[in-house]
PDB file of C-alpha atoms and ligand atoms in Angstrom:
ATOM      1  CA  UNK A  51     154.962  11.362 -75.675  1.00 62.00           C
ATOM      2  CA  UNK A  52     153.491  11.897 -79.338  1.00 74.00           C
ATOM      3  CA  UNK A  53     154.958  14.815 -81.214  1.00 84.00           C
ATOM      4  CA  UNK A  54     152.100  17.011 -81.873  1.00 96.00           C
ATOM      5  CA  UNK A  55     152.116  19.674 -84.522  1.00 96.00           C
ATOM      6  CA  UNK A  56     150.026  22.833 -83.614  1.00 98.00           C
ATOM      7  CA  UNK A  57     146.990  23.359 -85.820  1.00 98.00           C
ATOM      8  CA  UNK A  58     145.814  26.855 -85.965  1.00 98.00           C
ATOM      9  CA  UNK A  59     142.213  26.723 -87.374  1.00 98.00           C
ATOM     10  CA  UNK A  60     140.340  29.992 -88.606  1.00 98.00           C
ATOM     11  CA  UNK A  61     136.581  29.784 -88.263  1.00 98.00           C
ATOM     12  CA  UNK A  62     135.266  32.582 -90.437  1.00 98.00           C
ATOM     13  CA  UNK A  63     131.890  31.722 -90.527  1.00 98.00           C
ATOM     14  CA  UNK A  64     129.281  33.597 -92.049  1.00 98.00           C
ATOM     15  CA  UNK A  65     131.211  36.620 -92.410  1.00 98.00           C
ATOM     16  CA  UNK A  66     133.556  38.003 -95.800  1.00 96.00           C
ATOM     17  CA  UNK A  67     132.147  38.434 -98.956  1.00 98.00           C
ATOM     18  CA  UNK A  68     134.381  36.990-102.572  1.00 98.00           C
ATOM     19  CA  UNK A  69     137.083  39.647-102.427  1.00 98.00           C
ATOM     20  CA  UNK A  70     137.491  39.925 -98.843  1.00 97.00           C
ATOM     21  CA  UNK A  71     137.994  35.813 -98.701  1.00 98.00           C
ATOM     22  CA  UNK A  72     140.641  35.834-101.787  1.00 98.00           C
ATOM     23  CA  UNK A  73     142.290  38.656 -99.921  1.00 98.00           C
ATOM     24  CA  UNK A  74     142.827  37.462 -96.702  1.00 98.00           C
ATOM     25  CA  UNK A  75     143.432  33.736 -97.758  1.00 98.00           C
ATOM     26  CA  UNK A  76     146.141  35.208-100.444  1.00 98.00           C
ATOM     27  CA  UNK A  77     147.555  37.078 -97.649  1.00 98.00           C
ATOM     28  CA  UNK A  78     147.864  33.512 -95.555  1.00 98.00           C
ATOM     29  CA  UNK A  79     148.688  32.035 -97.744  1.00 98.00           C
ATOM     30  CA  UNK A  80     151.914  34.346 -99.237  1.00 97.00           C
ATOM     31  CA  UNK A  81     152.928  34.533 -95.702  1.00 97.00           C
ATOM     32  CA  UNK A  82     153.045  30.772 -94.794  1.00 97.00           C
ATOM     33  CA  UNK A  83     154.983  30.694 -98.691  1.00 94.00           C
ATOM     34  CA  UNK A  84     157.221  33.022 -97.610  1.00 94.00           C
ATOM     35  CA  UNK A  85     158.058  32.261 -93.758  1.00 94.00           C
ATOM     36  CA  UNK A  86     159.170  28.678 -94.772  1.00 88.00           C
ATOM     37  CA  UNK A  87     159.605  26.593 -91.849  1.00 93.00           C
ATOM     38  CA  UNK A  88     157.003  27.461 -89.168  1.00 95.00           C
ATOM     39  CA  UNK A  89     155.720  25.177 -86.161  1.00 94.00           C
ATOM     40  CA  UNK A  90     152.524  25.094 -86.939  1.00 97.00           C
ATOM     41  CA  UNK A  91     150.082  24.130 -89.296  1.00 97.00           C
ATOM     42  CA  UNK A  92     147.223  26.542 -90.869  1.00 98.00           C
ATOM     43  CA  UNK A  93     143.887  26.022 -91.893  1.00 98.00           C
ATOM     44  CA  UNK A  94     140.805  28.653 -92.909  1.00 98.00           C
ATOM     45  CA  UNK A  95     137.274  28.081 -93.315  1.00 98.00           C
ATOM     46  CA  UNK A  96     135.439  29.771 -95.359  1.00 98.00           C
ATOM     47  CA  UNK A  97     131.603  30.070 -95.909  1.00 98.00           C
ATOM     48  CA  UNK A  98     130.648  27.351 -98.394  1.00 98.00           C
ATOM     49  CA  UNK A  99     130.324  30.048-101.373  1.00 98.00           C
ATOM     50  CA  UNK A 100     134.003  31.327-101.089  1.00 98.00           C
ATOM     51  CA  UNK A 101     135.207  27.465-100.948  1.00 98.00           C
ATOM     52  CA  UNK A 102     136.068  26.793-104.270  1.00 98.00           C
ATOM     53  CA  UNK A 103     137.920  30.571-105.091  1.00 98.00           C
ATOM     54  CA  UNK A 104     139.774  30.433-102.078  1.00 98.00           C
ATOM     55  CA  UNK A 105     140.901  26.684-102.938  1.00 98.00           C
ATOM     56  CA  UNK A 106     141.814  27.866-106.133  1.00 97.00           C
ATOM     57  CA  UNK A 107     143.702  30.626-104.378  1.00 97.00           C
ATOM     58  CA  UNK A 108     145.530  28.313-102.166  1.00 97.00           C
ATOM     59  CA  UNK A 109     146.170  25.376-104.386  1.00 94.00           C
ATOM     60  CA  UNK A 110     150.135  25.767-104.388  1.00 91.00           C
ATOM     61  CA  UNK A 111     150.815  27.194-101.071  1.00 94.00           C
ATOM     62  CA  UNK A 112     150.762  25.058 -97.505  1.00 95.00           C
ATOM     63  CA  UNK A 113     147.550  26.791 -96.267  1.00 98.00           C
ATOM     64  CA  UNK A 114     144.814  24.333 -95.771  1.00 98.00           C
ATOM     65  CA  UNK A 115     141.365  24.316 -96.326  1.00 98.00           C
ATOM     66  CA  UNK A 116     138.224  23.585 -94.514  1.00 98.00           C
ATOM     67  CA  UNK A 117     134.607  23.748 -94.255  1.00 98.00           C
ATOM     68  CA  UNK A 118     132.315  24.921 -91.579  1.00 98.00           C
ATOM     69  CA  UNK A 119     129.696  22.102 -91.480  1.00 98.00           C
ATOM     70  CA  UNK A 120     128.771  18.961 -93.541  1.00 98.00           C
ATOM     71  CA  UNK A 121     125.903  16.879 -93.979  1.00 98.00           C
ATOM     72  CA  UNK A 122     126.042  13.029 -92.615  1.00 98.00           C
ATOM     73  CA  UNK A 123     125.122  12.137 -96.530  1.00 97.00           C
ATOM     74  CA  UNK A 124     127.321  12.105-100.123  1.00 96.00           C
ATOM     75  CA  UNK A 125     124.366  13.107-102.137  1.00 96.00           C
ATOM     76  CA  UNK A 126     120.673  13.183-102.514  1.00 97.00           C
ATOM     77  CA  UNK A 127     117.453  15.226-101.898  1.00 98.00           C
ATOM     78  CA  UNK A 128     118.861  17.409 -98.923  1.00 97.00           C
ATOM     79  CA  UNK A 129     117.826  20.937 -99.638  1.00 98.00           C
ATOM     80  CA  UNK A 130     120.292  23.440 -98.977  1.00 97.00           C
ATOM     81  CA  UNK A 131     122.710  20.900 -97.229  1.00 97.00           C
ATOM     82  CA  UNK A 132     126.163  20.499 -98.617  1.00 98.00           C
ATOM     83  CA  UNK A 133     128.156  17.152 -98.539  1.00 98.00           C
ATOM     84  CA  UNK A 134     131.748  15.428 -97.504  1.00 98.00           C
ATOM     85  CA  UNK A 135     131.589  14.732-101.216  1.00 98.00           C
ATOM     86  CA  UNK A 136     131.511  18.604-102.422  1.00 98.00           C
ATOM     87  CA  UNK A 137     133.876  19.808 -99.661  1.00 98.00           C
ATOM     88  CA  UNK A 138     136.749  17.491-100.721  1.00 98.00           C
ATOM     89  CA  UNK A 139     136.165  18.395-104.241  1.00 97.00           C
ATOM     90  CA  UNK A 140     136.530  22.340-103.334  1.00 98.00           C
ATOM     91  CA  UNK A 141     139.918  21.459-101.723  1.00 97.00           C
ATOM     92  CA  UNK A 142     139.052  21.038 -98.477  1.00 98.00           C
ATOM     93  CA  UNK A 143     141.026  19.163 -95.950  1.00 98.00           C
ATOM     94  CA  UNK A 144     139.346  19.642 -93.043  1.00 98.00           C
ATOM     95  CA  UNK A 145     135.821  20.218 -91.444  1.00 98.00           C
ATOM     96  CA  UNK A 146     134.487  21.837 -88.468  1.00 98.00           C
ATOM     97  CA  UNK A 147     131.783  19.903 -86.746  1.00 98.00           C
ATOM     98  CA  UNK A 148     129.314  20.380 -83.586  1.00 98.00           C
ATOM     99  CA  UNK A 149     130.030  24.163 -83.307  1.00 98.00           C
ATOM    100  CA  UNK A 150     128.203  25.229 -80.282  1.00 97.00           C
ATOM    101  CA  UNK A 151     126.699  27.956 -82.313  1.00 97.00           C
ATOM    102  CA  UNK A 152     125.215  24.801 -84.872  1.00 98.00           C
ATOM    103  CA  UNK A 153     124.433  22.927 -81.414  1.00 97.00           C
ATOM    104  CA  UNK A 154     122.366  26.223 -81.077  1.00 96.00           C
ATOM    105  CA  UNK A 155     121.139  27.359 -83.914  1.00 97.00           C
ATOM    106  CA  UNK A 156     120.354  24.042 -85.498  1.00 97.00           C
ATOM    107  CA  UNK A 157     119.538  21.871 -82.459  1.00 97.00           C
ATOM    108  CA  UNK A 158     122.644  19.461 -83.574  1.00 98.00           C
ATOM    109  CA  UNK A 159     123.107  16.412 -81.246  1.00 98.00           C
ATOM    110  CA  UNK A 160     125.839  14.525 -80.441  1.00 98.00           C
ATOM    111  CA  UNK A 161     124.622  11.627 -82.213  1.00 98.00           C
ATOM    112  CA  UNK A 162     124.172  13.971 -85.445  1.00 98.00           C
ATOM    113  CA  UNK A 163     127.728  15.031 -85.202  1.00 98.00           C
ATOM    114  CA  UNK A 164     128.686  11.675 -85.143  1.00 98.00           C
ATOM    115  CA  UNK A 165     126.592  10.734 -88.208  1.00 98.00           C
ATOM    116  CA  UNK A 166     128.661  13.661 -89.783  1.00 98.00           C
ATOM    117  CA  UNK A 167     132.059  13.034 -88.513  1.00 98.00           C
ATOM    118  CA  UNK A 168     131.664   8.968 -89.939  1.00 98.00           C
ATOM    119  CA  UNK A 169     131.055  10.678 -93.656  1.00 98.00           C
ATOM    120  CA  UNK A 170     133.404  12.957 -93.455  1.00 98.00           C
ATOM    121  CA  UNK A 171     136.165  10.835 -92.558  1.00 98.00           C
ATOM    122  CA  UNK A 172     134.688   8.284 -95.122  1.00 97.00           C
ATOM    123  CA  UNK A 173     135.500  10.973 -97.829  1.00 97.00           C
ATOM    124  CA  UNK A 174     139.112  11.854 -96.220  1.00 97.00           C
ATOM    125  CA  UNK A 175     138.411  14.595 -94.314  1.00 98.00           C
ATOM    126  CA  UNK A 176     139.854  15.506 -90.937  1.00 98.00           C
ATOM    127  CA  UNK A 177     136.951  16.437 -88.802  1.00 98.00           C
ATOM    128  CA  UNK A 178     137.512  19.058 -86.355  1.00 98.00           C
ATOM    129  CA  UNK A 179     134.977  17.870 -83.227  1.00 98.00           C
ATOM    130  CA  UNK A 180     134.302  20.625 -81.259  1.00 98.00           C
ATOM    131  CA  UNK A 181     133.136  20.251 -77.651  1.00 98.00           C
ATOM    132  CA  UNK A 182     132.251  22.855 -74.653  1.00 98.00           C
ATOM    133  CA  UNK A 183     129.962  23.721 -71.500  1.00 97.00           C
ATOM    134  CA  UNK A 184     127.767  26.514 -71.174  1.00 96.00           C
ATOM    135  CA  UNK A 185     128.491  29.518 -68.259  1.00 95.00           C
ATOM    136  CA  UNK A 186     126.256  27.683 -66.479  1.00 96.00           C
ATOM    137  CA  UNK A 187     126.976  24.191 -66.463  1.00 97.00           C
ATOM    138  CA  UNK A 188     130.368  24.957 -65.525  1.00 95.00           C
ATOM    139  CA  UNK A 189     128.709  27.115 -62.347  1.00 94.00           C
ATOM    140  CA  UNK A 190     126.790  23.907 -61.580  1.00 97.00           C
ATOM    141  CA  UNK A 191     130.056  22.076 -61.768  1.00 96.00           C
ATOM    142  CA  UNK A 192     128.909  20.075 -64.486  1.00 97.00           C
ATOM    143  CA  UNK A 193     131.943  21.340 -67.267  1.00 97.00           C
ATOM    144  CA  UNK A 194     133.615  18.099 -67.387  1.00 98.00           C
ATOM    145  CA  UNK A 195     130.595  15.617 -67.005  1.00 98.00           C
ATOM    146  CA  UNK A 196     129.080  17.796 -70.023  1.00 98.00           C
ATOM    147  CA  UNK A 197     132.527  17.497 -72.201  1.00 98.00           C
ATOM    148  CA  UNK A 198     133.199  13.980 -71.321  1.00 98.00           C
ATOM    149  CA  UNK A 199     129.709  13.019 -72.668  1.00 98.00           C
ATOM    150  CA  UNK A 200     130.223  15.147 -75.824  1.00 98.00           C
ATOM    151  CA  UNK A 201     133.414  13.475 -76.348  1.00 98.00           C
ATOM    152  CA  UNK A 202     131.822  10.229 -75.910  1.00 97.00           C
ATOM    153  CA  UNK A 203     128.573  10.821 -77.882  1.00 97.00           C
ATOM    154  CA  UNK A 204     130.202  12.704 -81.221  1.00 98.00           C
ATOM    155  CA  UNK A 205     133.264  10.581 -81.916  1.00 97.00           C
ATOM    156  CA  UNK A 206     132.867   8.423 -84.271  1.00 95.00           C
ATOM    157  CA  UNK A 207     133.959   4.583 -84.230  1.00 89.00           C
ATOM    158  CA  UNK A 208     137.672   4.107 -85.215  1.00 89.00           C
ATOM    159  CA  UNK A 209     138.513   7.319 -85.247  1.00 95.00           C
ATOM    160  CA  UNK A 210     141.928   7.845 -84.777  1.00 96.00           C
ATOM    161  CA  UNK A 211     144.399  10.724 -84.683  1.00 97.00           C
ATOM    162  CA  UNK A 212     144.750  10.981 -88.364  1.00 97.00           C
ATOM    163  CA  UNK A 213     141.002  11.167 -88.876  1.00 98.00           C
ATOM    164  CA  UNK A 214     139.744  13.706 -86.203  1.00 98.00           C
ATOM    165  CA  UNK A 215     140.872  16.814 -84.019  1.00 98.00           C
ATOM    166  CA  UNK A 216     139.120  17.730 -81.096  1.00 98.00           C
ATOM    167  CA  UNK A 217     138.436  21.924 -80.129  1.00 98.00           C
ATOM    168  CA  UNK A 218     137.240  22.599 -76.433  1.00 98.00           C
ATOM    169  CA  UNK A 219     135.476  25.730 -76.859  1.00 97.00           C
ATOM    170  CA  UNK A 220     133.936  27.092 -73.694  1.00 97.00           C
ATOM    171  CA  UNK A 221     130.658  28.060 -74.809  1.00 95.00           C
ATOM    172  CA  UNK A 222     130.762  31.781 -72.999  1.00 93.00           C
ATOM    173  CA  UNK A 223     134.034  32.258 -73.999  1.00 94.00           C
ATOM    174  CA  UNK A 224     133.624  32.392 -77.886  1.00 93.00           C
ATOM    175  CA  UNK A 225     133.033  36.039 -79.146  1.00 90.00           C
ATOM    176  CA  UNK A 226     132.671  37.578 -75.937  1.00 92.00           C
ATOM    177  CA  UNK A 227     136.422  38.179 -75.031  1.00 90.00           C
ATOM    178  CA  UNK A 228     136.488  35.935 -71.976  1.00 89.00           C
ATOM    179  CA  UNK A 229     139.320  33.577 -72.164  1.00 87.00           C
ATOM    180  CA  UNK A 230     139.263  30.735 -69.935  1.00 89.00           C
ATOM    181  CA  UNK A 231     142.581  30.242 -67.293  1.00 93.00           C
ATOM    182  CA  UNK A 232     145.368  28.253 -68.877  1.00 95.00           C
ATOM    183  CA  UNK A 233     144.825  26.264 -64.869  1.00 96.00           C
ATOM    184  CA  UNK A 234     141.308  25.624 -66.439  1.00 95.00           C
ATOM    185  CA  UNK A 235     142.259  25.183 -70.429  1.00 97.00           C
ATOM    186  CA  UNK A 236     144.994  22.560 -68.912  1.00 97.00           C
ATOM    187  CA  UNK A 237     142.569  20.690 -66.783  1.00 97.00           C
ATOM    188  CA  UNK A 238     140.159  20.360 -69.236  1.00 98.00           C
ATOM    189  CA  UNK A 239     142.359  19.205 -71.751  1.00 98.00           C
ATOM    190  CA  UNK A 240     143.882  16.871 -69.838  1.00 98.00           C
ATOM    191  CA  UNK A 241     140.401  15.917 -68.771  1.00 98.00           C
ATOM    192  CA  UNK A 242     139.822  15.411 -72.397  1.00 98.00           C
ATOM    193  CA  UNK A 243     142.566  13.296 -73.559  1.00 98.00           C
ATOM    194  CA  UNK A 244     141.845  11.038 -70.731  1.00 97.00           C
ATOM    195  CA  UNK A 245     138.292  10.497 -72.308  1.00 97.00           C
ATOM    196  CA  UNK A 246     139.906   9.554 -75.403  1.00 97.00           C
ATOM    197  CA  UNK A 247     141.882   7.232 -74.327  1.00 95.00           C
ATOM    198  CA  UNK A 248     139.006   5.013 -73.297  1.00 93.00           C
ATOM    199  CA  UNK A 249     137.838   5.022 -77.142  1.00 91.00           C
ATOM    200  CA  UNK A 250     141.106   5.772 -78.982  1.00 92.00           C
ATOM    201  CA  UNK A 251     144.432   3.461 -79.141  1.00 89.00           C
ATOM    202  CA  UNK A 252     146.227   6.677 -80.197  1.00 94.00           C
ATOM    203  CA  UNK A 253     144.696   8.776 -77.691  1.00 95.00           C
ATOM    204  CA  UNK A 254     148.028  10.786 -77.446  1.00 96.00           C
ATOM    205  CA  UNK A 255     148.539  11.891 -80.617  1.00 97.00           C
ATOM    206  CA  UNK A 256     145.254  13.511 -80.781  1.00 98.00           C
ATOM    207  CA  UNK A 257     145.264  17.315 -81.390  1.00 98.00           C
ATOM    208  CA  UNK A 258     143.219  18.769 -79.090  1.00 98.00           C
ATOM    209  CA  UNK A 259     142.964  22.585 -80.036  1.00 98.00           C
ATOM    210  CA  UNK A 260     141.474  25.188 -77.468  1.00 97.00           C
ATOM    211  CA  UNK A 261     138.544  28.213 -78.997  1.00 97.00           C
ATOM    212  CA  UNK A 262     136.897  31.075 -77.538  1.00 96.00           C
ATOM    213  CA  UNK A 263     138.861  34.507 -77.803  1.00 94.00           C
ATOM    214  CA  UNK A 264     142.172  33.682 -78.679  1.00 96.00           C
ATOM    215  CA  UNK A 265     143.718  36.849 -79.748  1.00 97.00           C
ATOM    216  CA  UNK A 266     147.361  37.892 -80.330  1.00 97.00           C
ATOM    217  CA  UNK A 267     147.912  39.165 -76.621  1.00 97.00           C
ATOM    218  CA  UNK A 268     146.879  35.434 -74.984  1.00 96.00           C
ATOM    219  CA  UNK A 269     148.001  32.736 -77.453  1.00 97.00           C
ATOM    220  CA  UNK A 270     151.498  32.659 -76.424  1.00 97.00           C
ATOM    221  CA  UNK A 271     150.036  31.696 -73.122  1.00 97.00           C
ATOM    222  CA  UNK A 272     147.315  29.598 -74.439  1.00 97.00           C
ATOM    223  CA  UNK A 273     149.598  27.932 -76.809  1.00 97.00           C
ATOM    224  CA  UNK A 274     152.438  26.919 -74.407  1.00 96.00           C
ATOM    225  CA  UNK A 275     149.785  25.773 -72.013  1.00 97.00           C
ATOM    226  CA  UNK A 276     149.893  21.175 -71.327  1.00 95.00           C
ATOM    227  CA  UNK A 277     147.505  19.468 -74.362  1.00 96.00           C
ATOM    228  CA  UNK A 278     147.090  22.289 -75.824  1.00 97.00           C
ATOM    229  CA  UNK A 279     147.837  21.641 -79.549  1.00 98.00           C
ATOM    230  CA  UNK A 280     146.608  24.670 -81.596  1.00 98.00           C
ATOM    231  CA  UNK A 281     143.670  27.163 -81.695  1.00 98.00           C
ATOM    232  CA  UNK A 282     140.353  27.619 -83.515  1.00 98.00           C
ATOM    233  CA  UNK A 283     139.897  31.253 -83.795  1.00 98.00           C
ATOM    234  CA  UNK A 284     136.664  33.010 -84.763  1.00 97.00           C
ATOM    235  CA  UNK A 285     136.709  36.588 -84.616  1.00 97.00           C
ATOM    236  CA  UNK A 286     140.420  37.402 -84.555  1.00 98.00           C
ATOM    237  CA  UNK A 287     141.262  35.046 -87.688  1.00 98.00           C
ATOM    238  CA  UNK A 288     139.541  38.043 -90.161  1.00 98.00           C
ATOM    239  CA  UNK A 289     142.705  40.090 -89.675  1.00 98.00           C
ATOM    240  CA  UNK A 290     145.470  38.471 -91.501  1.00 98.00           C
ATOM    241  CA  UNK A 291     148.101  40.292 -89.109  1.00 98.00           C
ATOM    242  CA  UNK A 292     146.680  39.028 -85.770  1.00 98.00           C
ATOM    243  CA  UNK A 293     145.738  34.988 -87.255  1.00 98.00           C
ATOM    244  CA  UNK A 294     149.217  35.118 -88.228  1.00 98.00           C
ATOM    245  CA  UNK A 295     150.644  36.071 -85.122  1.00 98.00           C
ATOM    246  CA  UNK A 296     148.363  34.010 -83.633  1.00 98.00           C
ATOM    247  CA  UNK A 297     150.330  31.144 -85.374  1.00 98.00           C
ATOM    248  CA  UNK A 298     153.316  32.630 -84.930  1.00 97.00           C
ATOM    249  CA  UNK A 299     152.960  32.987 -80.897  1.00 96.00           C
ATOM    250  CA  UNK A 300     153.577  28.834 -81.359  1.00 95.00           C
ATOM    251  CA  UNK A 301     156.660  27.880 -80.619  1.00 83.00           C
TER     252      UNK A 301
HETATM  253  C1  PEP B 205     134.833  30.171 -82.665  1.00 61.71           C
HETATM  254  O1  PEP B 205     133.943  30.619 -83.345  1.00 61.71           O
HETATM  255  O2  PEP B 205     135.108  28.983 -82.777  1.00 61.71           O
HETATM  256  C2  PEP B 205     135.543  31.068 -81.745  1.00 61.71           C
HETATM  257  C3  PEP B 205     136.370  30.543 -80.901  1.00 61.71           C
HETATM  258  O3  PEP B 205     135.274  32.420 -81.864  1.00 61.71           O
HETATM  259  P1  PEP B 205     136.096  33.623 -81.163  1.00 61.71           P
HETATM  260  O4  PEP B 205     137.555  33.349 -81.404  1.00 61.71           O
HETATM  261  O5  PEP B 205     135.609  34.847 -81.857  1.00 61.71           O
HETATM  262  O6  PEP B 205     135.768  33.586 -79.706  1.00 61.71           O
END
C-alpha cells in the first residue's frame, strides 16, 4: 500500500483581517519550526488579500500555503477573479477547489471545477478537489451516486497523486458541528478511492482528506480512521492551539 503523508488543510475563508492572518500563520508556522519531525503536513488558506503577507511570513518555515479558489484562466479581462498565475506567485502551493459553499454561492459545476483544477495544475499547484452530498441526498440514499459523479465530473485528465488531493466534505456536516461516523467517513472513502481508480493509475497514493467539524476532541478518531489521509478544517483552524492539535492528533 502507498505511504500516505497526512495533509492537514486550514480553510479560513472569508474570515481574519492582516494582523490576525500574520498572527496565527506566525504561530503555525513557529510551531511546525520548532516541533521538528511531525507526521503530517500543514497547509493554511488565507483570503486572497492576506496571501502575499502571510507568504512572506512563512517563506522559511515548512508551513504551506494555499488559496481558496482560482479562476480556470492565467490572465485577462476577468473582473474580480484571481488566477493560478497570481496564487503561485504569492507562495502558494496549494488550492482549494469546488467548495460546497462556492458550489452554492457561485453555482460552480463540476465541469467548472475541472476547467479550474486543469490551470491550476498547469501552473504547479496541488488542487485540493473537494466533493460531498447534501443531508438530503444522503436520506434519499443517493451519497455515493452524488460523490462518485463529482469525482468523475471535476477531476481533471491526467491527474495524478502529485497533482490533486481529494476532501469529502459532507455538505451538513461543515460548520454545524455534526461529524459524520468514522463507519460512514470509511465507507465513503473507500467508496472514493475506488472511483479513482477507474481514472487514476496511482489511485492509491491519492490523499483523500475528510471536512466538516473536525475539532480537537474527534480527529484522533477521524484521523486513524481507513483512507483517511488528513483534514480540511474550517472553523476550528482560526485557533492556532486546536489546528495544531488537530495535526498533532495524527499519528
Ligand atoms: C470547511 O469549510 O471546509 C469545513 C470543513 O468547515 P468546518 O470545519 O467549520 O466544518
Amino acid at each position: 500500500m502507498a505511504e500516505r503523508r497526512k495533509l492537514i488543510a486550514g480553510n479560513w475563508k472569508m474570515n481574519g483581517l492582516k494582523a490576525d492572518g500574520l498572527e496565527l500563520a506566525s504561530d503555525l508556522a513557529g510551531r511546525l519550526k520548532g516541533a521538528g519531525a511531525v507526521a503530517f503536513d500543514m497547509l493554511v488558506c488565507p483570503p486572497f488579500p492576506l496571501l502575499f503577507p502571510v507568504g512572506e511570513a512563512i517563506t522559511d518555515s515548512p508551513l504551506a500555503l494555499g488559496g481558496q479558489d482560482c479562476a480556470p484562466k492565467l490572465s485577462g479581462a476577468h473582473t474580480g477573479d484571481v488566477s493560478p498565475q497570481m496564487l503561485k506567485d504569492a507562495g502558494c502551493s496549494f488550492v482549494i477547489l469546488g467548495h460546497s459553499e462556492r458550489r452554492q454561492d457561485h453555482g460552480e459545476t463540476d465541469a467548472a471545477v475541472k476547467a479550474k483544477a486543469e490551470a491550476a495544475i498547469g501552473q504547479g499547484l496541488v488542487a485540493i478537489i473537494c466533493v460531498g452530498e447534501t443531508e438530503a441526498q444522503r436520506e434519499a440514499g443517493q451519497a455515493e451516486a452524488v460523490v462518485g459523479a463529482q469525482v468523475a465530473g471535476s477531476l481533471p485528465a491526467g491527474a495524478n497523486a502529485a497533482t490533486v488531493v481529494i476532501a469529502y466534505e459532507p455538505v451538513w456536516a461543515i460548520g454545524t458541528g455534526k461529524t459524520a461516523t468514522p463507519a460512514d467517513v470509511a465507507a465513503m472513502h473507500g467508496f472514493i478511492r475506488a472511483e479513482l481508480a477507474k481514472a487514476l493509475g496511482d489511485a492509491d497514493a491519492v490523499r483523500i482528506l475528510y471536512g466538516g467539524s473536525v475539532k480537537p476532541g474527534n480527529a484522533a478518531e477521524l484521523m486513524s480512521t481507513a483512507d483517511v489521509d488528513g483534514a480540511l478544517v474550517g472553523g476550528a483552524s482560526l485557533k492556532a492551539d486546536d489546528f495544531w492539535a488537530i495535526g498533532t492528533s495524527c499519528r
